[in-house]
């Protein structure tokens, strides 16, 4: 029932330490380490502005999610809120779309990890290492949620330590003048080589879709709600630190990188971190960054295993997926749902063996549109939650988002703008061709489900607000809780 936590049966085995690092890790991925090279080539130094603006929008989305999570912390959070505030069909579409996003992302990341291994061991077939990673991560997720949390904690710690180390080294070069790049490194690179917008404002706008893809995964902290030891405290704390993470790991790192080497020397498809630190003269810079990117890819695949298992089981618990995947093992992990999702991620191993690289890139572009859908659903659900509170039907938010719900409308407009940019990009717009097909499949599936099992798509009834809130006397907690 809406407003209450269903008996999901999970172990609340994720502590504050793990939740914090999962939240941090969700904001650092291969989109930063590799994707930034293409974006710098397009936008130059103005890419920093793209990351800052998009980061502000992502923070609005996460604060909206924070309101919903403290209202009702459940494992299938996005789909649950969509069901309650937008209707059963929206919940059905959101659950399956978020599941698809992580399955596709898992395919891409496990393949990417195999490519990174190829850097050191070219004699090992890529499909073999991809399969090995898939089996190892699936096994770890089947053992317990605590093991998942520990793996993600250490993956995130490696990424965080690497970026902080790179920033400190870069600042040292700029201020103390050591290294091979000391004579040319300067903050003037940010405006001296063609200005802040060397290729025009239009080119900078086209990078927004790349930037938003880099931020995919920050909402993963919402999926952990049903297994957090103290979600009312740990989740708001994790969300409130997001601006610091974006400011340091994205904006800060790019400012340093673009000061060490002029933007025009970065090339598409090449890691800007490798280029910058090779210029500094750090031994084995390529190998170090390759290890960090490998960690980022495995972290993303690990998160995909976790989130797809929970979302698929959530759908099954409501009769919207085969009932067999509701089963938990003796360690209270959704073993059946994780296994099914992992097998589908294994398609990525097959594609890695048979399909051309560009075709595989087209498949992964679907993740961006699926992510935009999920974020839009979070915002719309929060807007409806506020409307229900003002009408006295639901209690006041315990973790109030500043400026809500107006900030949510601004964020929705930004997501719509990014979707238009995707449509204008010849390579990226293929995802907009795929998504209508996916929508038709879901619509047909929903129609069949509604005919065969009406109870599975019945609208949930929200729990009434407490008397004080209904009377309009409840006071929301501070936004800085």
Short mmCIF file of C-alpha atoms in Angstrom, two decimals:
data_model
loop_
_atom_site.label_atom_id
_atom_site.label_comp_id
_atom_site.label_asym_id
_atom_site.label_seq_id
_atom_site.Cartn_x
_atom_site.Cartn_y
_atom_site.Cartn_z
CA UNK A 1 0.00 0.00 0.00
CA UNK A 2 1.27 3.44 -0.83
CA UNK A 3 2.64 5.32 2.12
CA UNK A 4 3.86 2.13 3.76
CA UNK A 5 6.82 -0.10 3.11
CA UNK A 6 5.79 -3.46 1.67
CA UNK A 7 7.37 -6.50 3.29
CA UNK A 8 10.14 -6.75 0.73
CA UNK A 9 12.10 -9.24 2.83
CA UNK A 10 15.52 -7.68 2.21
CA UNK A 11 18.29 -7.41 4.77
CA UNK A 12 19.06 -3.85 5.81
CA UNK A 13 22.75 -4.48 5.40
CA UNK A 14 23.98 -1.20 3.86
CA UNK A 15 25.51 1.12 6.46
CA UNK A 16 26.18 4.85 6.29
CA UNK A 17 29.78 4.32 5.14
CA UNK A 18 28.65 2.21 2.17
CA UNK A 19 25.71 4.46 1.24
CA UNK A 20 27.99 7.51 1.16
CA UNK A 21 30.48 5.80 -1.13
CA UNK A 22 27.75 4.35 -3.36
CA UNK A 23 26.41 7.89 -3.75
CA UNK A 24 29.89 9.21 -4.55
CA UNK A 25 30.64 6.36 -6.95
CA UNK A 26 27.37 6.94 -8.77
CA UNK A 27 28.63 10.37 -9.79
CA UNK A 28 31.98 9.15 -11.15
CA UNK A 29 32.09 6.87 -14.16
CA UNK A 30 33.64 6.28 -17.54
CA UNK A 31 31.70 9.32 -18.79
CA UNK A 32 34.18 11.49 -16.90
CA UNK A 33 37.37 9.54 -17.55
CA UNK A 34 36.77 8.87 -21.26
CA UNK A 35 33.70 10.79 -22.48
CA UNK A 36 35.17 14.13 -21.42
CA UNK A 37 37.74 13.89 -24.23
CA UNK A 38 35.09 14.12 -26.94
CA UNK A 39 33.23 16.84 -25.05
CA UNK A 40 36.39 18.97 -24.62
CA UNK A 41 37.09 18.66 -28.35
CA UNK A 42 33.59 20.01 -29.06
CA UNK A 43 33.22 22.73 -26.44
CA UNK A 44 36.68 23.65 -25.20
CA UNK A 45 36.91 25.24 -21.73
CA UNK A 46 33.17 26.01 -21.70
CA UNK A 47 32.62 22.31 -20.96
CA UNK A 48 33.18 23.25 -17.32
CA UNK A 49 30.02 25.40 -17.51
CA UNK A 50 28.08 22.49 -19.03
CA UNK A 51 29.04 20.24 -16.13
CA UNK A 52 28.21 22.94 -13.59
CA UNK A 53 24.77 23.74 -15.05
CA UNK A 54 23.86 20.09 -15.57
CA UNK A 55 25.13 19.34 -12.06
CA UNK A 56 22.78 21.94 -10.61
CA UNK A 57 19.87 20.31 -12.45
CA UNK A 58 20.90 16.85 -11.22
CA UNK A 59 20.99 18.21 -7.66
CA UNK A 60 17.40 19.46 -8.08
CA UNK A 61 16.43 15.97 -9.25
CA UNK A 62 18.15 14.33 -6.30
CA UNK A 63 16.57 16.68 -3.77
CA UNK A 64 13.19 15.85 -5.30
CA UNK A 65 14.05 12.18 -4.89
CA UNK A 66 15.12 12.88 -1.31
CA UNK A 67 11.64 14.17 -0.48
CA UNK A 68 10.07 11.02 -1.85
CA UNK A 69 12.57 8.70 -0.18
CA UNK A 70 12.01 10.14 3.28
CA UNK A 71 8.26 10.04 2.68
CA UNK A 72 8.43 6.32 1.84
CA UNK A 73 11.80 4.51 1.56
CA UNK A 74 11.33 1.42 -0.61
CA UNK A 75 13.65 -0.60 -2.83
CA UNK A 76 11.64 -0.07 -6.03
CA UNK A 77 11.51 3.63 -5.35
CA UNK A 78 11.11 5.20 -8.81
CA UNK A 79 8.45 2.77 -9.97
CA UNK A 80 6.65 2.93 -6.62
CA UNK A 81 6.40 6.72 -6.65
CA UNK A 82 5.28 6.66 -10.28
CA UNK A 83 2.51 4.18 -9.37
CA UNK A 84 1.31 6.27 -6.49
CA UNK A 85 1.47 9.75 -7.99
CA UNK A 86 1.27 9.23 -11.76
CA UNK A 87 -0.77 6.04 -12.08
CA UNK A 88 -0.24 2.29 -12.56
CA UNK A 89 0.82 2.58 -16.21
CA UNK A 90 3.55 5.11 -15.37
CA UNK A 91 4.81 2.81 -12.63
CA UNK A 92 4.84 -0.16 -15.00
CA UNK A 93 6.76 1.77 -17.68
CA UNK A 94 9.21 3.28 -15.19
CA UNK A 95 10.04 -0.03 -13.54
CA UNK A 96 10.74 -1.79 -16.82
CA UNK A 97 12.55 1.20 -18.34
CA UNK A 98 14.91 1.60 -15.39
CA UNK A 99 15.57 -2.12 -15.51
CA UNK A 100 16.33 -1.84 -19.24
CA UNK A 101 18.66 1.11 -18.62
CA UNK A 102 20.87 -0.87 -16.26
CA UNK A 103 20.78 -4.04 -18.35
CA UNK A 104 22.00 -2.08 -21.37
CA UNK A 105 24.52 -0.18 -19.24
CA UNK A 106 25.75 -3.49 -17.84
CA UNK A 107 26.25 -4.80 -21.37
CA UNK A 108 28.31 -1.73 -22.25
CA UNK A 109 30.37 -1.63 -19.07
CA UNK A 110 31.29 -5.31 -18.98
CA UNK A 111 32.45 -4.98 -22.56
CA UNK A 112 34.34 -1.80 -21.74
CA UNK A 113 36.07 -3.59 -18.85
CA UNK A 114 37.21 -6.28 -21.27
CA UNK A 115 38.65 -3.60 -23.56
CA UNK A 116 40.62 -2.13 -20.65
CA UNK A 117 42.02 -5.56 -19.76
CA UNK A 118 43.08 -5.86 -23.41
CA UNK A 119 45.39 -2.89 -22.73
CA UNK A 120 47.58 -5.12 -20.56
CA UNK A 121 46.82 -8.56 -21.98
CA UNK A 122 46.05 -8.30 -25.72
CA UNK A 123 46.27 -12.08 -26.12
CA UNK A 124 43.15 -12.65 -23.97
CA UNK A 125 39.97 -12.57 -26.09
CA UNK A 126 37.72 -9.70 -25.06
CA UNK A 127 34.67 -11.93 -24.80
CA UNK A 128 36.49 -14.20 -22.32
CA UNK A 129 37.39 -11.45 -19.87
CA UNK A 130 33.92 -9.91 -20.26
CA UNK A 131 32.35 -13.25 -19.35
CA UNK A 132 34.66 -13.64 -16.36
CA UNK A 133 33.76 -10.21 -14.99
CA UNK A 134 30.06 -10.93 -15.47
CA UNK A 135 30.24 -14.22 -13.56
CA UNK A 136 32.31 -12.78 -10.70
CA UNK A 137 30.07 -9.75 -10.16
CA UNK A 138 26.90 -11.82 -10.44
CA UNK A 139 28.23 -14.27 -7.84
CA UNK A 140 29.16 -11.44 -5.47
CA UNK A 141 25.66 -9.94 -5.74
CA UNK A 142 24.08 -13.34 -5.06
CA UNK A 143 26.06 -13.84 -1.85
CA UNK A 144 24.78 -10.83 0.11
CA UNK A 145 23.95 -7.14 -0.07
CA UNK A 146 26.79 -6.50 2.37
CA UNK A 147 29.29 -7.92 -0.11
CA UNK A 148 27.81 -5.76 -2.86
CA UNK A 149 28.17 -2.74 -0.57
CA UNK A 150 31.78 -3.57 0.26
CA UNK A 151 32.75 -4.07 -3.39
CA UNK A 152 31.10 -0.79 -4.33
CA UNK A 153 32.76 0.96 -1.38
CA UNK A 154 36.26 -0.03 -2.52
CA UNK A 155 35.54 0.63 -6.20
CA UNK A 156 34.34 4.11 -5.29
CA UNK A 157 37.28 4.71 -2.98
CA UNK A 158 39.71 3.95 -5.82
CA UNK A 159 37.94 6.40 -8.13
CA UNK A 160 37.77 9.12 -5.49
CA UNK A 161 41.42 8.69 -4.47
CA UNK A 162 42.53 8.77 -8.13
CA UNK A 163 40.70 12.00 -8.93
CA UNK A 164 41.78 13.76 -5.74
CA UNK A 165 45.35 12.65 -6.40
CA UNK A 166 45.19 13.97 -9.95
CA UNK A 167 43.76 17.30 -8.76
CA UNK A 168 46.45 17.71 -6.11
CA UNK A 169 49.22 16.88 -8.59
CA UNK A 170 47.76 19.33 -11.11
CA UNK A 171 47.48 22.11 -8.52
CA UNK A 172 51.08 21.40 -7.51
CA UNK A 173 52.23 21.76 -11.11
CA UNK A 174 50.32 25.04 -11.51
CA UNK A 175 51.49 26.59 -8.24
CA UNK A 176 54.92 25.11 -7.57
CA UNK A 177 56.09 24.65 -11.15
CA UNK A 178 57.40 21.10 -11.03
CA UNK A 179 57.10 18.44 -13.77
CA UNK A 180 57.74 18.47 -17.51
CA UNK A 181 54.65 20.66 -18.10
CA UNK A 182 55.66 23.45 -15.71
CA UNK A 183 56.67 25.87 -18.47
CA UNK A 184 53.36 25.64 -20.35
CA UNK A 185 50.79 24.85 -17.64
CA UNK A 186 48.70 27.91 -16.81
CA UNK A 187 45.14 28.82 -15.85
CA UNK A 188 45.16 31.16 -18.86
CA UNK A 189 44.50 28.09 -21.03
CA UNK A 190 40.88 28.44 -19.87
CA UNK A 191 40.39 31.60 -21.97
CA UNK A 192 43.52 32.31 -24.02
CA UNK A 193 43.09 29.78 -26.85
CA UNK A 194 40.00 31.01 -28.66
CA UNK A 195 38.16 32.21 -25.57
CA UNK A 196 35.77 30.42 -23.24
CA UNK A 197 33.56 29.36 -26.19
CA UNK A 198 36.12 28.64 -28.93
CA UNK A 199 33.64 26.75 -31.11
CA UNK A 200 30.62 28.86 -30.27
CA UNK A 201 27.80 28.52 -27.75
CA UNK A 202 26.01 26.03 -30.01
CA UNK A 203 28.86 23.54 -29.75
CA UNK A 204 28.78 23.85 -25.98
CA UNK A 205 25.06 23.11 -25.93
CA UNK A 206 25.59 19.93 -27.94
CA UNK A 207 27.80 18.57 -25.15
CA UNK A 208 24.92 18.60 -22.66
CA UNK A 209 23.78 15.15 -23.75
CA UNK A 210 27.31 13.80 -23.13
CA UNK A 211 27.38 15.50 -19.75
CA UNK A 212 23.98 14.15 -18.70
CA UNK A 213 25.09 10.64 -19.67
CA UNK A 214 28.09 11.09 -17.37
CA UNK A 215 25.70 11.79 -14.48
CA UNK A 216 23.61 8.66 -15.03
CA UNK A 217 23.69 6.54 -11.89
CA UNK A 218 23.46 9.28 -9.26
CA UNK A 219 19.87 8.16 -8.60
CA UNK A 220 21.06 4.66 -7.64
CA UNK A 221 21.09 5.70 -4.00
CA UNK A 222 17.29 5.64 -4.20
CA UNK A 223 17.27 1.93 -5.01
CA UNK A 224 19.24 1.24 -1.81
CA UNK A 225 16.46 2.68 0.36
CA UNK A 226 14.93 -0.71 1.13
CA UNK A 227 18.26 -2.10 2.35
CA UNK A 228 19.74 0.89 4.19
CA UNK A 229 20.18 0.56 7.92
CA UNK A 230 18.86 4.06 8.62
CA UNK A 231 17.46 5.54 5.40
CA UNK A 232 15.90 8.58 7.10
CA UNK A 233 19.40 9.83 8.02
CA UNK A 234 21.83 8.28 5.54
CA UNK A 235 19.95 9.10 2.33
CA UNK A 236 19.47 12.85 2.97
CA UNK A 237 23.13 13.09 3.99
CA UNK A 238 24.22 11.36 0.79
CA UNK A 239 22.05 13.64 -1.35
CA UNK A 240 23.17 16.84 0.39
CA UNK A 241 26.82 16.12 -0.41
CA UNK A 242 26.11 15.89 -4.17
CA UNK A 243 27.05 19.54 -4.96
CA UNK A 244 30.44 19.01 -3.28
CA UNK A 245 31.02 15.82 -5.28
CA UNK A 246 30.10 17.51 -8.56
CA UNK A 247 32.17 20.58 -7.69
CA UNK A 248 35.28 18.54 -6.88
CA UNK A 249 35.15 15.50 -9.15
CA UNK A 250 33.78 17.11 -12.30
CA UNK A 251 34.20 20.88 -12.26
CA UNK A 252 37.38 20.86 -10.18
CA UNK A 253 39.03 18.04 -12.10
CA UNK A 254 38.25 19.61 -15.48
CA UNK A 255 39.50 23.04 -14.40
CA UNK A 256 42.82 21.48 -13.44
CA UNK A 257 43.09 19.33 -16.59
CA UNK A 258 42.27 22.25 -18.90
CA UNK A 259 44.83 24.42 -17.10
CA UNK A 260 47.60 21.86 -17.50
CA UNK A 261 47.07 21.38 -21.26
CA UNK A 262 45.33 23.68 -23.72
CA UNK A 263 41.95 22.31 -24.79
CA UNK A 264 42.87 22.03 -28.49
CA UNK A 265 45.36 19.24 -27.76
CA UNK A 266 42.70 16.82 -26.47
CA UNK A 267 41.31 14.33 -28.97
CA UNK A 268 37.93 12.56 -29.20
CA UNK A 269 37.94 9.02 -27.85
CA UNK A 270 41.11 9.54 -25.81
CA UNK A 271 41.12 10.07 -22.07
CA UNK A 272 41.99 13.69 -21.23
CA UNK A 273 43.49 12.46 -17.97
CA UNK A 274 45.96 10.25 -19.82
CA UNK A 275 46.88 13.12 -22.14
CA UNK A 276 47.39 15.61 -19.30
CA UNK A 277 49.39 13.37 -17.01
CA UNK A 278 51.51 12.01 -19.82
CA UNK A 279 52.45 15.63 -20.51
CA UNK A 280 53.39 16.08 -16.85
CA UNK A 281 55.72 13.13 -17.15
CA UNK A 282 54.15 10.73 -14.68
CA UNK A 283 55.49 7.23 -15.38
CA UNK A 284 52.89 4.81 -16.72
CA UNK A 285 50.17 7.51 -16.74
CA UNK A 286 48.22 5.52 -19.31
CA UNK A 287 48.33 2.36 -17.21
CA UNK A 288 47.25 4.20 -14.04
CA UNK A 289 44.26 5.82 -15.70
CA UNK A 290 43.38 2.57 -17.45
CA UNK A 291 43.21 0.87 -14.05
CA UNK A 292 40.94 3.60 -12.68
CA UNK A 293 38.67 3.43 -15.73
CA UNK A 294 38.54 -0.36 -15.39
CA UNK A 295 37.42 0.15 -11.80
CA UNK A 296 34.76 2.62 -12.94
CA UNK A 297 33.40 0.17 -15.53
CA UNK A 298 33.27 -2.72 -13.04
CA UNK A 299 31.64 -0.45 -10.47
CA UNK A 300 28.91 0.48 -12.95
CA UNK A 301 28.34 -3.16 -13.89
CA UNK A 302 28.20 -4.10 -10.20
CA UNK A 303 25.59 -1.39 -9.63
CA UNK A 304 23.66 -2.67 -12.63
CA UNK A 305 23.52 -6.16 -11.14
CA UNK A 306 22.19 -4.74 -7.90
CA UNK A 307 19.58 -2.36 -9.30
CA UNK A 308 18.19 -4.65 -12.03
CA UNK A 309 17.67 -7.44 -9.51
CA UNK A 310 15.73 -5.20 -7.13
CA UNK A 311 13.67 -3.52 -9.83
CA UNK A 312 12.75 -6.79 -11.56
CA UNK A 313 11.69 -8.36 -8.25
CA UNK A 314 9.68 -5.25 -7.41
CA UNK A 315 7.79 -5.65 -10.69
CA UNK A 316 7.22 -9.34 -9.99
CA UNK A 317 5.92 -8.67 -6.46
CA UNK A 318 3.16 -6.61 -8.05
CA UNK A 319 2.33 -9.21 -10.66
CA UNK A 320 3.97 -7.25 -13.48
CA UNK A 321 6.79 -9.74 -14.11
CA UNK A 322 7.00 -13.55 -13.82
CA UNK A 323 6.41 -14.65 -10.25
CA UNK A 324 9.45 -16.93 -10.26
CA UNK A 325 11.80 -13.95 -9.91
CA UNK A 326 10.33 -12.93 -6.55
CA UNK A 327 12.33 -15.61 -4.73
CA UNK A 328 15.01 -14.60 -2.23
CA UNK A 329 17.88 -16.88 -1.31
CA UNK A 330 18.80 -17.70 2.28
CA UNK A 331 20.87 -14.49 2.47
CA UNK A 332 17.80 -12.46 1.47
CA UNK A 333 19.08 -11.35 -1.93
CA UNK A 334 16.82 -11.57 -5.04
CA UNK A 335 18.83 -14.40 -6.56
CA UNK A 336 16.40 -15.27 -9.36
CA UNK A 337 15.97 -11.66 -10.52
CA UNK A 338 19.73 -11.01 -10.42
CA UNK A 339 20.45 -14.18 -12.39
CA UNK A 340 17.91 -13.34 -15.11
CA UNK A 341 19.28 -9.81 -15.43
CA UNK A 342 22.88 -11.09 -15.55
CA UNK A 343 22.00 -13.54 -18.31
CA UNK A 344 20.59 -10.68 -20.38
CA UNK A 345 23.70 -8.63 -19.70
CA UNK A 346 25.54 -11.61 -21.14
CA UNK A 347 24.12 -10.58 -24.50
CA UNK A 348 26.78 -7.89 -24.30
CA UNK A 349 29.43 -10.60 -24.34
CA UNK A 350 27.89 -12.02 -27.52
CA UNK A 351 27.64 -8.57 -29.10
CA UNK A 352 31.24 -7.93 -28.17
CA UNK A 353 32.15 -11.03 -30.14
CA UNK A 354 29.91 -10.54 -33.17
CA UNK A 355 28.64 -6.96 -33.58
CA UNK A 356 30.47 -3.94 -35.02
CA UNK A 357 31.52 -1.35 -32.47
CA UNK A 358 29.20 1.35 -33.82
CA UNK A 359 26.16 -0.92 -33.61
CA UNK A 360 26.97 -1.60 -29.99
CA UNK A 361 27.31 2.15 -29.36
CA UNK A 362 23.83 2.63 -30.77
CA UNK A 363 22.46 0.09 -28.31
CA UNK A 364 24.08 1.81 -25.33
CA UNK A 365 22.68 5.20 -26.33
CA UNK A 366 19.28 3.90 -25.20
CA UNK A 367 20.52 4.23 -21.61
CA UNK A 368 20.61 8.02 -21.86
CA UNK A 369 16.97 8.34 -22.91
CA UNK A 370 15.92 5.77 -20.29
CA UNK A 371 17.78 7.81 -17.67
CA UNK A 372 16.05 11.02 -18.76
CA UNK A 373 12.68 9.25 -18.45
CA UNK A 374 13.54 8.10 -14.91
CA UNK A 375 14.62 11.57 -13.85
CA UNK A 376 11.48 13.12 -15.35
CA UNK A 377 9.31 10.63 -13.45
CA UNK A 378 11.07 11.53 -10.18
CA UNK A 379 10.36 15.22 -10.78
CA UNK A 380 6.73 14.72 -11.81
CA UNK A 381 6.11 12.44 -8.82
CA UNK A 382 7.52 15.04 -6.46
CA UNK A 383 5.34 17.75 -8.02
CA UNK A 384 2.26 15.57 -7.49
CA UNK A 385 3.38 14.79 -3.93
CA UNK A 386 3.51 18.52 -3.17
CA UNK A 387 0.03 18.94 -4.64
CA UNK A 388 -1.27 16.10 -2.44
CA UNK A 389 0.32 17.69 0.62
CA UNK A 390 -1.19 21.10 -0.13
CA UNK A 391 -4.57 19.40 -0.48
CA UNK A 392 -4.11 17.82 2.96
CA UNK A 393 -3.97 14.23 1.69
CA UNK A 394 -0.33 13.54 2.59
CA UNK A 395 2.08 14.71 5.30
CA UNK A 396 4.57 17.51 4.74
CA UNK A 397 8.00 16.58 3.32
CA UNK A 398 10.48 15.66 6.06
CA UNK A 399 13.39 16.60 3.76
CA UNK A 400 12.20 19.69 1.92
CA UNK A 401 13.81 20.50 -1.43
CA UNK A 402 14.64 24.21 -1.64
CA UNK A 403 12.46 26.05 -4.13
CA UNK A 404 10.21 23.03 -4.72
CA UNK A 405 8.15 22.43 -6.75
CA UNK A 406 9.29 25.29 -9.02
CA UNK A 407 12.84 23.96 -9.25
CA UNK A 408 11.37 20.66 -10.45
CA UNK A 409 9.58 22.42 -13.31
CA UNK A 410 12.86 24.10 -14.33
CA UNK A 411 14.65 20.74 -14.23
CA UNK A 412 11.92 19.17 -16.39
CA UNK A 413 12.35 21.94 -18.97
CA UNK A 414 16.10 21.28 -19.00
CA UNK A 415 15.54 17.54 -19.59
CA UNK A 416 13.19 18.37 -22.47
CA UNK A 417 15.88 20.63 -23.94
CA UNK A 418 18.48 17.84 -23.72
CA UNK A 419 16.05 15.49 -25.48
CA UNK A 420 15.77 18.00 -28.34
CA UNK A 421 19.57 18.13 -28.54
CA UNK A 422 19.66 14.34 -28.79
CA UNK A 423 17.16 14.51 -31.67
CA UNK A 424 19.42 16.97 -33.50
CA UNK A 425 22.51 14.74 -33.20
CA UNK A 426 22.75 12.23 -36.07
CA UNK A 427 24.58 9.60 -33.99
CA UNK A 428 22.60 9.99 -30.79
CA UNK A 429 19.09 10.24 -32.24
CA UNK A 430 18.99 6.48 -32.86
CA UNK A 431 18.02 6.15 -29.19
CA UNK A 432 14.89 8.18 -29.95
CA UNK A 433 14.04 5.66 -32.67
CA UNK A 434 14.48 2.73 -30.28
CA UNK A 435 12.50 4.21 -27.41
CA UNK A 436 9.12 4.42 -29.25
CA UNK A 437 9.49 0.71 -30.10
CA UNK A 438 10.15 -0.01 -26.43
CA UNK A 439 7.10 2.11 -25.50
CA UNK A 440 4.89 0.15 -27.91
CA UNK A 441 6.09 -3.15 -26.41
CA UNK A 442 5.34 -1.90 -22.91
CA UNK A 443 1.92 -0.59 -23.93
CA UNK A 444 1.03 -3.95 -25.46
CA UNK A 445 2.35 -5.79 -22.41
CA UNK A 446 0.37 -3.55 -20.08
CA UNK A 447 -2.84 -4.11 -22.07
CA UNK A 448 -2.39 -7.90 -21.84
CA UNK A 449 -1.62 -7.67 -18.12
CA UNK A 450 -4.66 -5.51 -17.43
CA UNK A 451 -6.89 -8.04 -19.19
CA UNK A 452 -5.42 -11.13 -17.52
CA UNK A 453 -4.62 -9.80 -14.05
CA UNK A 454 -6.43 -6.51 -13.29
CA UNK A 455 -5.21 -6.55 -9.68
CA UNK A 456 -1.61 -6.23 -10.87
CA UNK A 457 -2.29 -2.81 -12.38
CA UNK A 458 -4.77 -1.50 -9.83
CA UNK A 459 -4.02 2.02 -8.61
CA UNK A 460 -2.62 2.08 -5.06
CA UNK A 461 -4.46 4.03 -2.41
CA UNK A 462 -2.27 6.58 -0.61
CA UNK A 463 -2.30 6.68 3.18
CA UNK A 464 -4.11 9.80 4.46
CA UNK A 465 -2.05 12.55 6.04
CA UNK A 466 -1.92 12.78 9.83
CA UNK A 467 -4.56 15.04 11.32
CA UNK A 468 -2.07 17.83 11.98
CA UNK A 469 -0.77 17.81 8.44
CA UNK A 470 -4.26 17.61 7.00
CA UNK A 471 -5.17 20.67 9.02
CA UNK A 472 -2.17 22.45 7.58
CA UNK A 473 -0.27 22.71 10.86
CA UNK A 474 2.58 20.30 10.12
CA UNK A 475 5.95 21.95 9.65
CA UNK A 476 8.45 20.42 7.22
CA UNK A 477 11.93 19.74 8.41
CA UNK A 478 14.79 21.96 7.40
CA UNK A 479 16.11 21.47 3.90
CA UNK A 480 19.54 21.02 5.46
CA UNK A 481 18.48 18.07 7.59
#
